[in-house]
Amino acid sequence: MANYDDEMSGYYDKLLRRNAGEPEFHQAVAEVLDSLKIVLQKDPHYNDYGLIERLCEPERQIIFRVPWVTDSGEVRVNRGFRVQFNSALGPYKGGLRFHPSVNLGIIKFLGFEQIFKNSLTGLPIGGGKGGSDFDPKGKSEQEIMRFCQSFMTELHRHIGEYRDVPAGDIGVGGREVGYLFGQYRRLSNEHESGVLTGKGLTWGGSLVRTEATGYGVVYITNEAMKHNGDSFDGAKVIVSGSGNVATYAIQKAQELGATVIGFSDSSGWVETPNGVNLELLREIKEVRRGRVDEYCKEAEGTFHSDGSIWDLSADVALPCATQNELDGDHAQKLVDNGVKYVAEGANMPSTADAIEVFRKSGTHFIPGKAANAGGVATSALEMQQNASRDSWSFDYTDERLKRIMENIFRNISDTAAEYDHEGDYVVGSNIAGFKKVADAMLAQGVI
């Protein structure tokens, strides 16, 4: 039987040379290529027609200037990105991120992950991602509006209901989506509601979209726990972050009987041994746009400006903040403290070293491409409603989301077992996501 280690190493070395200075992208590709060695041993036809090399090369990378004017009349220039990575399954689908850390490598890493995440949902959507190094924090409403209008003035040439459907991500919430959609409508002279998701409920948005990623990560973790004879009821849970994903993961975990014993933001973390007052947390983060230390002034909790939230002892850890927030040392601390389940609510929050610790220790680890697919799944449900000019109830949409996340777990679990890696949800996610896209690419020829 052929050994594909050298071949995968050759693909990876070439990718490093062609994509220098993009460590997040390198990390995402390396993890997938490691799983594909297992696929090729059993199904060598997936190495035909340059399929893997084509999979790792975006179909289109768009970089553009975004000039805008401050309230004081100064001209500022940011950089905009849209990476349309793979459309074999359907129109490109993936969020826009506005954050100072954004660069081409990060957008490519997110877009590459999106291919497999979207594939796992079972819905007809391809993978893409975009954004800008613009920081909405500290900007006035008028400045944010002017930036969004300038950004969409270029982006509108490249997107469309049947071509590319962006959504929100870090720094892009309902306000920004509204300004972006308004400018798209102005430029296109059409009310093409299916061109963006995450819209307001009165003009094409979907119920559950705000909650979807946080609910989804809990739904899939709950399915994994049931599969292994465990339950959220009575479990202690750590949730990093305090944005949309973290907030709604906290809500759903506590609804299922868990006690969330900690949450965080970039200023520090809060220890909450008796659970989280979700109403207060939402008030601080969504209305006041404050920091988590304010929580401890009004509710039971201890704020820590140093140390790590991962030092807490818990049954379940849900990293929901940002990429590479959980390293190998943190992972070992979690394992030593008895964590049994880790599911990624953010995109690639665990480093490669951390993932290795979880896999070696037997911790049930569900990677982001499966665990946080609830957001894009509900975006695709919003696209369905827009296409049919329909609007679904919260409960109906939530039930659709729950079923999708349960199906994702069964798919990745069954796939891992099929390839003799039972319980390895990284392998299961990568292979299950890959095979659906790969089959479509092979059927459609070398394009």
Coordinates of N, CA and C in Angstrom, one line a residue, residues 201-408:
L201 N -34.4 41.7 11.4 CA -35.6 40.8 11.2 C -36.7 41.4 10.4
T202 N -36.8 42.8 10.3 CA -37.8 43.4 9.5 C -37.5 43.5 8.0
W203 N -36.3 43.2 7.6 CA -35.9 43.3 6.2 C -35.1 42.1 5.7
G204 N -35.6 40.9 6.1 CA -35.0 39.7 5.5 C -34.2 38.8 6.4
G205 N -34.0 39.2 7.7 CA -33.2 38.4 8.6 C -33.9 37.2 9.1
S206 N -33.2 36.3 9.8 CA -33.7 35.1 10.3 C -33.7 35.1 11.8
L207 N -34.8 34.6 12.4 CA -34.7 34.4 13.8 C -33.7 33.3 14.1
V208 N -33.1 33.3 15.3 CA -32.0 32.4 15.7 C -30.7 32.7 15.2
R209 N -30.5 33.6 14.1 CA -29.2 33.8 13.6 C -28.2 34.4 14.6
T210 N -28.7 35.3 15.5 CA -27.9 35.8 16.5 C -27.4 34.8 17.5
E211 N -28.3 33.8 17.8 CA -27.9 32.8 18.8 C -27.2 31.6 18.2
A212 N -27.2 31.5 16.9 CA -27.0 30.2 16.3 C -25.6 29.6 16.6
T213 N -24.5 30.3 16.5 CA -23.2 29.7 16.7 C -23.1 29.2 18.2
G214 N -23.5 30.0 19.1 CA -23.5 29.6 20.5 C -24.4 28.5 20.9
Y215 N -25.6 28.5 20.4 CA -26.5 27.3 20.6 C -25.9 26.1 19.9
G216 N -25.4 26.3 18.7 CA -24.9 25.2 17.9 C -23.7 24.4 18.6
V217 N -22.8 25.2 19.2 CA -21.7 24.5 19.9 C -22.1 23.7 21.1
V218 N -23.2 24.1 21.7 CA -23.7 23.4 22.8 C -24.5 22.2 22.3
Y219 N -25.3 22.4 21.3 CA -26.0 21.2 20.7 C -25.1 20.1 20.3
I220 N -24.0 20.4 19.6 CA -23.1 19.3 19.2 C -22.4 18.7 20.3
T221 N -22.0 19.5 21.3 CA -21.4 19.0 22.5 C -22.3 18.1 23.3
N222 N -23.6 18.5 23.4 CA -24.6 17.7 24.1 C -24.8 16.3 23.4
E223 N -24.7 16.3 22.0 CA -24.8 15.1 21.3 C -23.6 14.2 21.6
A224 N -22.4 14.8 21.6 CA -21.2 14.0 22.0 C -21.3 13.4 23.4
M225 N -21.8 14.2 24.3 CA -22.0 13.8 25.7 C -23.0 12.6 25.8
K226 N -24.1 12.7 25.1 CA -25.1 11.6 25.1 C -24.5 10.4 24.5
H227 N -23.7 10.5 23.4 CA -23.0 9.4 22.8 C -22.1 8.7 23.7
N228 N -21.5 9.4 24.7 CA -20.6 8.8 25.6 C -21.1 8.6 27.0
G229 N -22.5 8.7 27.1 CA -23.1 8.5 28.4 C -23.1 9.6 29.4
D230 N -22.8 10.8 29.0 CA -22.7 12.0 29.9 C -23.9 12.9 29.6
S231 N -23.9 14.0 30.3 CA -24.9 15.0 30.2 C -24.5 16.4 30.7
F232 N -25.1 17.5 30.1 CA -24.8 18.8 30.6 C -25.4 19.0 32.0
D233 N -26.4 18.2 32.3 CA -27.1 18.4 33.6 C -26.1 18.2 34.8
G234 N -25.8 19.2 35.5 CA -24.9 19.1 36.6 C -23.4 19.4 36.3
A235 N -23.1 19.5 35.0 CA -21.7 19.7 34.5 C -21.2 21.1 34.8
K236 N -19.9 21.2 35.1 CA -19.3 22.5 35.2 C -18.6 22.9 33.8
V237 N -18.9 24.1 33.4 CA -18.5 24.5 32.0 C -17.7 25.8 32.1
I238 N -16.6 25.9 31.3 CA -15.9 27.1 31.1 C -16.2 27.6 29.7
V239 N -16.5 28.9 29.5 CA -16.8 29.5 28.2 C -15.9 30.7 28.1
S240 N -14.9 30.7 27.2 CA -14.1 31.9 27.0 C -14.8 32.8 26.1
G241 N -14.5 34.1 26.3 CA -15.2 35.1 25.5 C -16.5 35.6 26.2
S242 N -17.0 36.7 25.6 CA -18.3 37.2 26.1 C -19.1 37.9 25.0
G243 N -18.7 37.6 23.8 CA -19.5 38.1 22.6 C -20.7 37.3 22.3
N244 N -21.2 37.4 21.1 CA -22.4 36.6 20.8 C -22.3 35.1 21.0
V245 N -21.2 34.6 20.5 CA -21.0 33.1 20.5 C -21.0 32.7 22.0
A246 N -20.1 33.3 22.8 CA -20.0 32.9 24.2 C -21.3 33.1 24.9
T247 N -21.9 34.3 24.7 CA -23.2 34.6 25.5 C -24.2 33.5 25.3
Y248 N -24.5 33.1 24.0 CA -25.5 32.2 23.8 C -25.1 30.7 24.0
A249 N -23.8 30.5 24.1 CA -23.4 29.2 24.5 C -23.6 29.1 26.0
I250 N -23.3 30.2 26.8 CA -23.6 30.2 28.2 C -25.1 30.0 28.5
Q251 N -26.0 30.7 27.7 CA -27.4 30.5 27.9 C -27.9 29.1 27.7
K252 N -27.5 28.5 26.6 CA -28.0 27.2 26.2 C -27.4 26.1 27.2
A253 N -26.1 26.3 27.6 CA -25.5 25.3 28.5 C -26.3 25.4 29.9
Q254 N -26.6 26.6 30.3 CA -27.3 26.7 31.6 C -28.7 26.2 31.5
E255 N -29.4 26.4 30.3 CA -30.7 25.9 30.1 C -30.7 24.3 30.2
L256 N -29.6 23.7 29.8 CA -29.5 22.2 29.9 C -29.0 21.7 31.2
G257 N -28.9 22.6 32.2 CA -28.6 22.2 33.6 C -27.2 22.3 34.0
A258 N -26.3 22.9 33.1 CA -24.9 23.1 33.5 C -24.7 24.4 34.4
T259 N -23.6 24.5 35.0 CA -23.2 25.7 35.7 C -22.0 26.2 35.0
V260 N -22.1 27.4 34.4 CA -21.0 28.0 33.7 C -20.1 28.8 34.8
I261 N -18.9 28.3 35.0 CA -18.1 28.8 36.1 C -17.1 29.9 35.7
G262 N -17.1 30.3 34.4 CA -16.1 31.3 34.0 C -16.4 31.8 32.6
F263 N -16.1 33.1 32.3 CA -16.2 33.7 31.0 C -15.1 34.8 31.0
S264 N -14.9 35.4 29.8 CA -13.8 36.3 29.7 C -14.0 37.3 28.6
D265 N -13.1 38.3 28.5 CA -12.9 39.1 27.3 C -11.4 39.5 27.3
S266 N -11.0 40.4 26.4 CA -9.5 40.7 26.2 C -8.9 41.4 27.4
S267 N -9.8 41.9 28.4 CA -9.2 42.5 29.6 C -9.0 41.6 30.7
G268 N -9.5 40.4 30.7 CA -9.4 39.4 31.8 C -10.5 38.4 31.8
W269 N -10.7 37.7 32.9 CA -11.7 36.7 33.0 C -12.4 36.8 34.4
V270 N -13.6 36.2 34.4 CA -14.4 36.3 35.6 C -14.8 34.9 36.0
E271 N -14.5 34.6 37.3 CA -14.8 33.3 37.9 C -16.2 33.4 38.5
T272 N -17.1 32.5 38.1 CA -18.5 32.5 38.5 C -18.9 31.1 39.0
P273 N -18.5 30.7 40.2 CA -18.7 29.3 40.7 C -20.1 28.9 40.7
N274 N -21.1 29.8 40.9 CA -22.5 29.5 41.0 C -23.3 29.8 39.7
G275 N -22.6 30.1 38.6 CA -23.3 30.3 37.4 C -23.2 31.8 37.0
V276 N -23.7 32.1 35.8 CA -23.6 33.4 35.2 C -25.0 34.1 35.1
N277 N -25.1 35.3 35.6 CA -26.3 36.1 35.4 C -26.3 36.6 33.9
L278 N -26.9 35.9 33.1 CA -26.8 36.2 31.6 C -27.4 37.5 31.3
E279 N -28.5 37.9 31.9 CA -29.2 39.2 31.6 C -28.2 40.3 31.9
L280 N -27.5 40.3 33.0 CA -26.5 41.3 33.3 C -25.3 41.3 32.4
L281 N -24.8 40.1 32.0 CA -23.7 40.1 31.1 C -24.1 40.7 29.7
R282 N -25.3 40.4 29.3 CA -25.7 40.9 28.0 C -25.9 42.5 28.1
E283 N -26.4 42.9 29.2 CA -26.5 44.4 29.4 C -25.2 45.1 29.3
I284 N -24.2 44.5 29.9 CA -22.8 45.1 30.0 C -22.2 45.1 28.6
K285 N -22.3 43.9 27.9 CA -21.6 43.8 26.6 C -22.3 44.3 25.4
E286 N -23.6 44.2 25.4 CA -24.4 44.6 24.2 C -24.9 46.0 24.3
V287 N -25.3 46.4 25.5 CA -25.9 47.8 25.6 C -24.8 48.8 26.0
R288 N -24.1 48.5 27.1 CA -23.1 49.5 27.6 C -21.8 49.4 26.8
R289 N -21.6 48.2 26.1 CA -20.3 47.9 25.4 C -19.1 48.1 26.4
G290 N -19.3 47.5 27.6 CA -18.3 47.6 28.6 C -17.4 46.4 28.7
R291 N -16.6 46.3 29.8 CA -15.7 45.2 30.0 C -16.2 44.3 31.1
V292 N -15.6 43.0 31.1 CA -16.2 42.0 32.0 C -16.0 42.4 33.5
D293 N -15.0 43.2 33.8 CA -14.8 43.5 35.2 C -16.0 44.3 35.8
E294 N -16.9 44.9 35.0 CA -18.1 45.6 35.5 C -19.1 44.5 36.0
Y295 N -19.0 43.3 35.5 CA -19.9 42.3 36.0 C -19.8 42.1 37.5
C296 N -18.6 42.0 38.0 CA -18.3 41.7 39.4 C -18.8 42.8 40.3
K297 N -19.1 44.0 39.8 CA -19.6 45.1 40.6 C -21.1 44.9 40.9
E298 N -21.7 44.1 40.1 CA -23.2 44.0 40.2 C -23.7 42.6 40.4
A299 N -22.8 41.6 40.4 CA -23.2 40.2 40.5 C -22.1 39.4 41.1
E300 N -22.4 38.2 41.6 CA -21.4 37.4 42.2 C -20.3 36.9 41.2
G301 N -19.1 37.1 41.5 CA -18.0 36.8 40.5 C -16.7 37.4 40.9
T302 N -15.6 36.8 40.5 CA -14.3 37.4 40.8 C -13.6 37.7 39.5
F303 N -13.1 38.9 39.4 CA -12.4 39.3 38.1 C -10.9 39.0 38.3
H304 N -10.3 38.5 37.3 CA -8.9 38.2 37.2 C -8.3 38.9 36.0
S305 N -7.3 39.8 36.2 CA -6.6 40.5 35.1 C -5.4 39.7 34.7
D306 N -5.0 38.7 35.4 CA -3.9 37.8 35.0 C -4.3 36.4 35.2
G307 N -3.3 35.5 35.0 CA -3.7 34.1 35.0 C -4.5 33.7 33.8
S308 N -5.1 32.5 33.9 CA -5.9 32.1 32.7 C -7.2 31.4 33.1
I309 N -8.2 31.7 32.3 CA -9.5 31.0 32.6 C -9.4 29.5 32.5
W310 N -8.4 29.0 31.7 CA -8.2 27.6 31.5 C -7.6 26.9 32.8
D311 N -7.3 27.7 33.8 CA -6.8 27.1 35.1 C -7.9 26.5 35.9
L312 N -9.2 26.9 35.5 CA -10.3 26.4 36.3 C -10.6 24.9 36.1
S313 N -11.1 24.3 37.0 CA -11.5 22.9 36.9 C -12.9 22.7 36.4
A314 N -13.1 22.0 35.3 CA -14.4 21.9 34.7 C -14.6 20.6 34.0
D315 N -15.8 20.2 33.6 CA -16.1 19.1 32.8 C -16.0 19.4 31.3
V316 N -16.4 20.6 31.0 CA -16.5 21.0 29.6 C -15.9 22.4 29.4
A317 N -15.1 22.5 28.3 CA -14.5 23.8 28.0 C -14.9 24.2 26.6
L318 N -15.4 25.4 26.4 CA -15.9 25.9 25.1 C -15.1 27.2 24.8
P319 N -14.0 27.1 24.1 CA -13.3 28.3 23.7 C -14.0 29.0 22.6
C320 N -14.5 30.2 22.9 CA -15.4 31.0 22.0 C -14.9 32.4 21.7
A321 N -13.6 32.6 21.9 CA -13.1 34.0 21.7 C -12.4 34.2 20.4
T322 N -11.2 33.7 20.2 CA -10.5 34.0 19.0 C -9.5 32.9 18.7
Q323 N -8.8 33.0 17.6 CA -7.9 31.9 17.2 C -6.6 31.9 18.1
N324 N -6.2 30.6 18.3 CA -5.0 30.3 19.1 C -5.0 30.9 20.5
E325 N -6.2 30.9 21.1 CA -6.3 31.4 22.5 C -5.9 30.3 23.5
L326 N -5.9 29.1 23.1 CA -5.7 28.0 24.0 C -4.5 27.2 23.5
D327 N -3.4 27.3 24.3 CA -2.2 26.6 23.8 C -1.9 25.3 24.5
G328 N -0.8 24.7 24.3 CA -0.5 23.3 24.8 C -0.5 23.3 26.3
D329 N 0.1 24.3 26.9 CA 0.2 24.4 28.4 C -1.2 24.5 29.0
H330 N -2.1 25.4 28.4 CA -3.4 25.5 28.9 C -4.2 24.2 28.7
A331 N -4.0 23.5 27.6 CA -4.7 22.2 27.3 C -4.3 21.2 28.4
Q332 N -3.0 21.1 28.7 CA -2.5 20.2 29.7 C -3.1 20.5 31.1
K333 N -3.3 21.8 31.4 CA -3.9 22.2 32.7 C -5.4 21.7 32.7
L334 N -6.1 21.9 31.6 CA -7.5 21.5 31.5 C -7.6 19.9 31.7
V335 N -6.7 19.2 31.0 CA -6.7 17.8 31.2 C -6.4 17.3 32.6
D336 N -5.4 18.0 33.2 CA -5.0 17.6 34.6 C -6.1 17.9 35.6
N337 N -7.0 18.9 35.2 CA -8.1 19.3 36.1 C -9.4 18.5 35.8
G338 N -9.3 17.6 34.8 CA -10.4 16.7 34.6 C -11.4 17.0 33.5
V339 N -11.0 17.9 32.6 CA -12.0 18.2 31.5 C -12.2 17.0 30.6
K340 N -13.4 16.8 30.2 CA -13.7 15.6 29.4 C -14.1 16.0 28.0
Y341 N -14.6 17.2 27.8 CA -15.1 17.6 26.5 C -14.6 19.1 26.2
V342 N -14.1 19.2 25.0 CA -13.7 20.6 24.5 C -14.3 20.7 23.1
A343 N -15.1 21.8 22.9 CA -15.7 22.1 21.6 C -15.4 23.5 21.3
E344 N -14.9 23.8 20.0 CA -14.5 25.1 19.6 C -15.6 26.0 19.1
G345 N -16.0 27.0 19.9 CA -17.0 27.9 19.4 C -16.4 29.0 18.5
A346 N -15.1 29.3 18.6 CA -14.4 30.2 17.8 C -13.8 29.5 16.6
N347 N -13.1 30.2 15.7 CA -12.4 29.6 14.6 C -11.0 29.3 15.0
M348 N -10.6 28.0 15.1 CA -9.3 27.6 15.4 C -8.7 28.2 16.7
P349 N -9.5 28.2 17.8 CA -9.0 28.8 19.1 C -7.9 27.9 19.8
S350 N -7.8 26.7 19.4 CA -6.8 25.8 20.0 C -5.6 25.7 19.0
T351 N -4.4 25.8 19.6 CA -3.2 25.6 18.8 C -3.0 24.2 18.5
A352 N -2.1 23.9 17.5 CA -1.8 22.5 17.2 C -1.3 21.7 18.4
D353 N -0.5 22.3 19.2 CA 0.0 21.7 20.4 C -1.2 21.3 21.4
A354 N -2.1 22.2 21.5 CA -3.3 22.0 22.4 C -4.1 20.8 21.9
I355 N -4.3 20.8 20.6 CA -5.1 19.7 20.0 C -4.4 18.4 20.2
E356 N -3.1 18.3 20.1 CA -2.4 17.1 20.3 C -2.5 16.6 21.7
V357 N -2.5 17.5 22.7 CA -2.7 17.2 24.1 C -4.1 16.6 24.3
F358 N -5.1 17.2 23.7 CA -6.4 16.6 23.9 C -6.6 15.2 23.3
R359 N -6.0 15.1 22.1 CA -6.1 13.8 21.4 C -5.4 12.7 22.1
K360 N -4.2 13.0 22.6 CA -3.4 12.0 23.3 C -4.0 11.6 24.7
S361 N -4.7 12.5 25.3 CA -5.3 12.3 26.6 C -6.7 11.6 26.6
G362 N -7.2 11.5 25.4 CA -8.5 10.9 25.2 C -9.7 11.9 25.5
T363 N -9.4 13.2 25.6 CA -10.4 14.2 25.8 C -11.2 14.2 24.5
H364 N -12.5 14.3 24.6 CA -13.4 14.4 23.5 C -13.3 15.9 22.9
F365 N -12.6 16.0 21.8 CA -12.3 17.3 21.2 C -13.0 17.5 19.9
I366 N -13.9 18.5 19.8 CA -14.7 18.8 18.6 C -14.1 20.0 17.9
P367 N -13.5 20.0 16.8 CA -12.9 21.2 16.2 C -13.9 22.1 15.7
G368 N -13.5 23.4 15.5 CA -14.4 24.5 15.1 C -15.2 24.2 13.8
K369 N -14.5 23.6 12.8 CA -15.2 23.4 11.5 C -16.5 22.6 11.7
A370 N -16.6 21.8 12.8 CA -17.8 21.1 13.1 C -18.6 21.8 14.2
A371 N -17.9 22.2 15.3 CA -18.6 22.7 16.5 C -19.2 24.1 16.3
N372 N -18.6 24.9 15.5 CA -19.2 26.3 15.3 C -19.9 26.5 14.0
A373 N -20.3 25.4 13.4 CA -21.0 25.4 12.1 C -22.4 25.9 12.2
G374 N -22.9 26.1 13.4 CA -24.3 26.5 13.6 C -24.6 27.9 13.0
G375 N -23.6 28.8 13.1 CA -23.8 30.1 12.5 C -24.0 30.1 11.0
V376 N -23.1 29.5 10.3 CA -23.3 29.5 8.9 C -24.5 28.6 8.4
A377 N -24.8 27.6 9.2 CA -26.0 26.8 8.9 C -27.2 27.6 8.9
T378 N -27.3 28.5 10.0 CA -28.5 29.3 10.1 C -28.5 30.4 9.1
S379 N -27.3 30.9 8.7 CA -27.2 31.8 7.5 C -27.8 31.2 6.3
A380 N -27.5 29.9 6.1 CA -28.0 29.2 4.9 C -29.5 29.1 5.0
L381 N -30.0 28.9 6.2 CA -31.5 28.8 6.4 C -32.1 30.2 6.1
E382 N -31.4 31.3 6.5 CA -31.8 32.6 6.1 C -31.9 32.8 4.6
M383 N -30.9 32.2 3.9 CA -30.9 32.3 2.4 C -32.1 31.6 1.9
Q384 N -32.5 30.4 2.4 CA -33.7 29.7 2.0 C -34.9 30.5 2.2
Q385 N -35.0 31.2 3.3 CA -36.2 32.0 3.6 C -36.3 33.2 2.6
N386 N -35.1 33.8 2.3 CA -35.1 34.9 1.4 C -35.5 34.5 0.0
A387 N -35.0 33.3 -0.4 CA -35.3 32.8 -1.8 C -36.8 32.5 -2.0
S388 N -37.4 32.1 -0.9 CA -38.9 31.8 -1.0 C -39.8 32.9 -0.5
R389 N -39.1 34.1 -0.1 CA -39.8 35.2 0.4 C -40.7 34.8 1.6
D390 N -40.1 34.0 2.5 CA -40.7 33.4 3.7 C -40.1 33.9 5.0
S391 N -40.7 33.6 6.1 CA -40.2 33.9 7.4 C -40.6 32.8 8.3
W392 N -39.6 32.1 9.0 CA -39.9 31.0 9.9 C -40.0 31.4 11.3
S393 N -40.7 30.7 12.2 CA -40.7 31.0 13.6 C -39.4 30.6 14.3
F394 N -39.2 31.2 15.4 CA -38.0 30.9 16.2 C -37.8 29.4 16.5
D395 N -38.9 28.8 17.0 CA -38.9 27.4 17.4 C -38.6 26.5 16.2
Y396 N -39.2 26.8 15.0 CA -39.0 26.0 13.8 C -37.5 26.1 13.4
T397 N -37.0 27.3 13.4 CA -35.6 27.5 12.9 C -34.6 26.9 13.9
D398 N -34.9 27.1 15.2 CA -34.0 26.5 16.2 C -34.0 24.9 16.1
E399 N -35.2 24.3 15.8 CA -35.2 22.9 15.7 C -34.4 22.5 14.4
R400 N -34.5 23.2 13.3 CA -33.7 22.9 12.2 C -32.2 23.0 12.5
L401 N -31.8 24.0 13.2 CA -30.4 24.1 13.7 C -30.0 22.9 14.5
K402 N -30.8 22.6 15.5 CA -30.5 21.5 16.4 C -30.3 20.2 15.6
R403 N -31.2 19.9 14.6 CA -31.0 18.7 13.8 C -29.8 18.7 13.0
I404 N -29.4 19.9 12.4 CA -28.2 20.0 11.6 C -27.0 19.7 12.5
M405 N -26.9 20.2 13.7 CA -25.8 20.0 14.6 C -25.7 18.6 15.0
E406 N -26.8 18.0 15.3 CA -26.8 16.5 15.7 C -26.4 15.7 14.5
N407 N -26.8 16.0 13.3 CA -26.4 15.3 12.1 C -24.9 15.4 11.9
I408 N -24.3 16.6 12.1 CA -22.9 16.8 12.0 C -22.1 15.9 12.9

